[in-house]
mmCIF file of C-alpha atoms and ligand atoms in Angstrom:
data_model
loop_
_atom_site.group_PDB
_atom_site.id
_atom_site.type_symbol
_atom_site.label_atom_id
_atom_site.label_comp_id
_atom_site.label_asym_id
_atom_site.label_seq_id
_atom_site.Cartn_x
_atom_site.Cartn_y
_atom_site.Cartn_z
ATOM 1 C CA UNK G 26 120.600 124.682 90.986
ATOM 2 C CA UNK G 27 120.498 121.233 93.164
ATOM 3 C CA UNK G 28 120.153 118.190 91.326
ATOM 4 C CA UNK G 29 118.705 114.954 92.698
ATOM 5 C CA UNK G 30 120.118 111.902 91.195
ATOM 6 C CA UNK G 31 117.947 109.214 93.238
ATOM 7 C CA UNK G 32 115.194 109.862 95.067
ATOM 8 C CA UNK G 33 113.865 107.510 97.463
ATOM 9 C CA UNK G 34 110.187 107.674 98.850
ATOM 10 C CA UNK G 35 108.832 105.795 101.855
ATOM 11 C CA UNK G 36 105.529 104.374 101.845
ATOM 12 C CA UNK G 37 102.905 102.857 104.351
ATOM 13 C CA UNK G 38 100.792 101.675 101.883
ATOM 14 C CA UNK G 39 97.806 103.623 103.067
ATOM 15 C CA UNK G 40 95.952 105.978 100.579
ATOM 16 C CA UNK G 41 98.233 108.865 101.935
ATOM 17 C CA UNK G 42 101.126 106.942 99.954
ATOM 18 C CA UNK G 43 99.341 108.217 96.641
ATOM 19 C CA UNK G 44 100.055 111.999 98.188
ATOM 20 C CA UNK G 45 103.944 111.267 98.587
ATOM 21 C CA UNK G 46 104.319 109.066 96.053
ATOM 22 C CA UNK G 47 103.111 111.958 93.745
ATOM 23 C CA UNK G 48 105.563 114.413 94.920
ATOM 24 C CA UNK G 49 108.305 112.278 94.292
ATOM 25 C CA UNK G 50 107.268 111.589 90.924
ATOM 26 C CA UNK G 51 107.154 115.051 90.239
ATOM 27 C CA UNK G 52 110.889 115.709 90.978
ATOM 28 C CA UNK G 53 111.882 112.266 89.004
ATOM 29 C CA UNK G 54 110.489 114.136 86.028
ATOM 30 C CA UNK G 55 112.148 117.325 87.227
ATOM 31 C CA UNK G 56 115.730 116.147 87.939
ATOM 32 C CA UNK G 57 115.496 113.405 85.290
ATOM 33 C CA UNK G 58 116.210 111.012 88.571
ATOM 34 C CA UNK G 59 115.949 107.718 89.597
ATOM 35 C CA UNK G 60 112.831 106.563 91.900
ATOM 36 C CA UNK G 61 112.839 103.918 94.016
ATOM 37 C CA UNK G 62 110.696 102.969 96.767
ATOM 38 C CA UNK G 63 110.475 101.510 100.164
ATOM 39 C CA UNK G 64 108.095 99.760 102.640
ATOM 40 C CA UNK G 65 109.203 98.309 105.859
ATOM 41 C CA UNK G 66 107.254 95.731 107.583
ATOM 42 C CA UNK G 67 107.661 96.090 111.175
ATOM 43 C CA UNK G 68 108.060 92.301 112.825
ATOM 44 C CA UNK G 69 105.447 91.222 115.038
ATOM 45 C CA UNK G 70 107.907 90.372 117.690
ATOM 46 C CA UNK G 71 108.658 94.162 117.725
ATOM 47 C CA UNK G 72 105.363 94.885 118.333
ATOM 48 C CA UNK G 73 104.399 92.698 120.606
ATOM 49 C CA UNK G 74 107.278 91.458 122.040
ATOM 50 C CA UNK G 75 106.754 88.553 124.273
ATOM 51 C CA UNK G 76 103.404 89.417 125.086
ATOM 52 C CA UNK G 77 101.515 86.976 123.052
ATOM 53 C CA UNK G 78 102.766 83.003 123.729
ATOM 54 C CA UNK G 79 102.618 81.489 120.104
ATOM 55 C CA UNK G 80 104.322 81.130 116.998
ATOM 56 C CA UNK G 81 103.846 84.452 115.136
ATOM 57 C CA UNK G 82 105.818 83.056 112.047
ATOM 58 C CA UNK G 83 102.861 82.289 109.823
ATOM 59 C CA UNK G 84 100.789 85.498 110.159
ATOM 60 C CA UNK G 85 104.151 87.495 109.558
ATOM 61 C CA UNK G 86 104.768 85.265 106.492
ATOM 62 C CA UNK G 87 101.243 86.012 104.970
ATOM 63 C CA UNK G 88 101.799 90.353 106.008
ATOM 64 C CA UNK G 89 104.747 89.807 103.805
ATOM 65 C CA UNK G 90 103.119 88.027 100.871
ATOM 66 C CA UNK G 91 100.023 90.709 101.225
ATOM 67 C CA UNK G 92 102.783 93.581 101.612
ATOM 68 C CA UNK G 93 105.199 92.134 98.813
ATOM 69 C CA UNK G 94 102.291 92.341 96.709
ATOM 70 C CA UNK G 95 100.401 95.585 97.453
ATOM 71 C CA UNK G 96 103.930 97.545 96.753
ATOM 72 C CA UNK G 97 104.239 95.503 93.388
ATOM 73 C CA UNK G 98 100.974 97.001 92.288
ATOM 74 C CA UNK G 99 101.844 100.423 93.741
ATOM 75 C CA UNK G 100 104.987 100.445 92.277
ATOM 76 C CA UNK G 101 104.193 99.937 89.131
ATOM 77 C CA UNK G 102 101.524 102.585 88.847
ATOM 78 C CA UNK G 103 105.021 104.587 89.313
ATOM 79 C CA UNK G 104 106.811 102.942 86.723
ATOM 80 C CA UNK G 105 109.724 101.521 89.050
ATOM 81 C CA UNK G 106 111.204 98.758 88.056
ATOM 82 C CA UNK G 107 110.904 95.520 90.233
ATOM 83 C CA UNK G 108 114.994 96.076 91.469
ATOM 84 C CA UNK G 109 114.169 99.348 92.547
ATOM 85 C CA UNK G 110 111.456 98.134 95.016
ATOM 86 C CA UNK G 111 112.340 97.467 98.387
ATOM 87 C CA UNK G 112 110.462 95.353 101.067
ATOM 88 C CA UNK G 113 112.217 95.274 104.503
ATOM 89 C CA UNK G 114 111.763 93.900 108.107
ATOM 90 C CA UNK G 115 112.502 96.584 111.033
ATOM 91 C CA UNK G 116 111.570 99.666 112.255
ATOM 92 C CA UNK G 117 110.711 102.161 109.456
ATOM 93 C CA UNK G 118 112.713 105.230 110.387
ATOM 94 C CA UNK G 119 116.148 103.031 110.983
ATOM 95 C CA UNK G 120 115.482 100.960 107.602
ATOM 96 C CA UNK G 121 114.570 103.842 105.407
ATOM 97 C CA UNK G 122 117.782 105.966 106.144
ATOM 98 C CA UNK G 123 119.942 102.640 106.061
ATOM 99 C CA UNK G 124 118.597 102.124 102.501
ATOM 100 C CA UNK G 125 118.986 105.432 101.505
ATOM 101 C CA UNK G 126 122.846 104.996 102.191
ATOM 102 C CA UNK G 127 123.056 101.335 100.717
ATOM 103 C CA UNK G 128 121.805 102.701 97.130
ATOM 104 C CA UNK G 129 123.169 105.969 97.316
ATOM 105 C CA UNK G 130 119.706 107.941 97.495
ATOM 106 C CA UNK G 131 120.409 111.831 97.832
ATOM 107 C CA UNK G 132 116.753 112.466 98.979
ATOM 108 C CA UNK G 133 114.482 110.771 100.617
ATOM 109 C CA UNK G 134 110.797 111.981 100.354
ATOM 110 C CA UNK G 135 107.847 111.083 103.539
ATOM 111 C CA UNK G 136 104.965 111.928 104.282
ATOM 112 C CA UNK G 137 104.166 114.046 107.586
ATOM 113 C CA UNK G 138 100.955 114.261 109.385
ATOM 114 C CA UNK G 139 101.752 118.189 111.255
ATOM 115 C CA UNK G 140 101.437 116.630 114.858
ATOM 116 C CA UNK G 141 100.627 118.914 117.680
ATOM 117 C CA UNK G 142 100.762 118.042 121.394
ATOM 118 C CA UNK G 143 101.000 114.523 122.906
ATOM 119 C CA UNK G 144 101.553 113.051 119.018
ATOM 120 C CA UNK G 145 104.060 115.608 118.575
ATOM 121 C CA UNK G 146 105.948 114.755 121.752
ATOM 122 C CA UNK G 147 106.089 110.723 121.080
ATOM 123 C CA UNK G 148 107.588 111.882 117.305
ATOM 124 C CA UNK G 149 106.825 110.318 113.644
ATOM 125 C CA UNK G 150 108.511 108.312 110.796
ATOM 126 C CA UNK G 151 109.729 111.700 109.399
ATOM 127 C CA UNK G 152 111.351 112.431 112.330
ATOM 128 C CA UNK G 153 112.886 109.629 112.536
ATOM 129 C CA UNK G 154 113.937 109.538 109.040
ATOM 130 C CA UNK G 155 115.294 113.404 108.989
ATOM 131 C CA UNK G 156 117.369 112.368 112.586
ATOM 132 C CA UNK G 157 119.418 109.650 110.648
ATOM 133 C CA UNK G 158 119.202 110.804 107.352
ATOM 134 C CA UNK G 159 122.578 110.567 105.256
ATOM 135 C CA UNK G 160 120.850 112.840 102.633
ATOM 136 C CA UNK G 161 118.181 115.817 102.260
ATOM 137 C CA UNK G 162 114.731 114.587 103.185
ATOM 138 C CA UNK G 163 111.343 116.156 101.608
ATOM 139 C CA UNK G 164 108.601 115.839 104.252
ATOM 140 C CA UNK G 165 105.274 115.972 102.230
ATOM 141 C CA UNK G 166 102.344 117.369 104.348
ATOM 142 C CA UNK G 167 99.679 114.679 104.383
ATOM 143 C CA UNK G 168 96.148 114.303 106.087
ATOM 144 C CA UNK G 169 96.015 116.691 109.433
HETATM 145 P P1 AMP H 209 103.843 107.939 110.320
HETATM 146 O O1 AMP H 209 104.766 109.122 110.668
HETATM 147 O O2 AMP H 209 104.177 106.894 110.861
HETATM 148 O O3 AMP H 209 102.596 108.147 110.191
HETATM 149 O O4 AMP H 209 104.103 107.933 108.388
HETATM 150 C C1 AMP H 209 104.617 109.124 107.911
HETATM 151 C C2 AMP H 209 105.267 108.799 106.736
HETATM 152 O O5 AMP H 209 106.563 107.933 107.079
HETATM 153 C C3 AMP H 209 104.520 107.835 105.636
HETATM 154 O O6 AMP H 209 103.205 108.360 104.744
HETATM 155 C C4 AMP H 209 105.497 107.025 104.960
HETATM 156 O O7 AMP H 209 106.373 107.865 103.922
HETATM 157 C C5 AMP H 209 106.481 106.952 106.187
HETATM 158 N N1 AMP H 209 106.500 105.562 106.445
HETATM 159 C C6 AMP H 209 105.501 105.271 107.409
HETATM 160 N N2 AMP H 209 105.654 104.251 107.872
HETATM 161 C C7 AMP H 209 106.897 103.019 106.916
HETATM 162 C C8 AMP H 209 106.912 101.805 106.410
HETATM 163 N N3 AMP H 209 106.435 100.811 107.021
HETATM 164 N N4 AMP H 209 107.697 101.975 105.570
HETATM 165 C C9 AMP H 209 108.044 102.735 104.412
HETATM 166 N N5 AMP H 209 107.684 103.775 105.510
HETATM 167 C C10 AMP H 209 106.328 104.575 106.408
#
């Protein structure tokens, strides 16, 4: 039977993160594995580019602080040590895969909405992660 030694769970810090994290925790116990978590903050400049002619750094800093405390709170309920909590700026799918490589994760756990139609064509974080993953990926069905 395949064993997993280091599981990385990607959390967007929405309500659905709980469902994804519960699956990751179950696998952690089953394999007696390490569990790390990651939340990626998308830089406002990536989302809005030059559309807004203003300095976004203060807002970005506030977003960072809020995400940091939410991630720490979430991770503590999962019993994830501080050094295994990762908060990164960038594009979620790219950063999740890069981090998995860096920490030597052998399983990435993400949520998946099972989208249809145009949303499916546009892709999802789960698709993006799978595309560049250095290891196995578990897409946990969340929502509709
Ligand atoms: P989405 O396809 O964007 O609806 O996201 C599906 C899943 O991708 C989530 O349940 C998370 O596992 C992961 N994900 C999405 N956004 C982020 C993010 N900013 N940081 C970490 N994981 C994320």
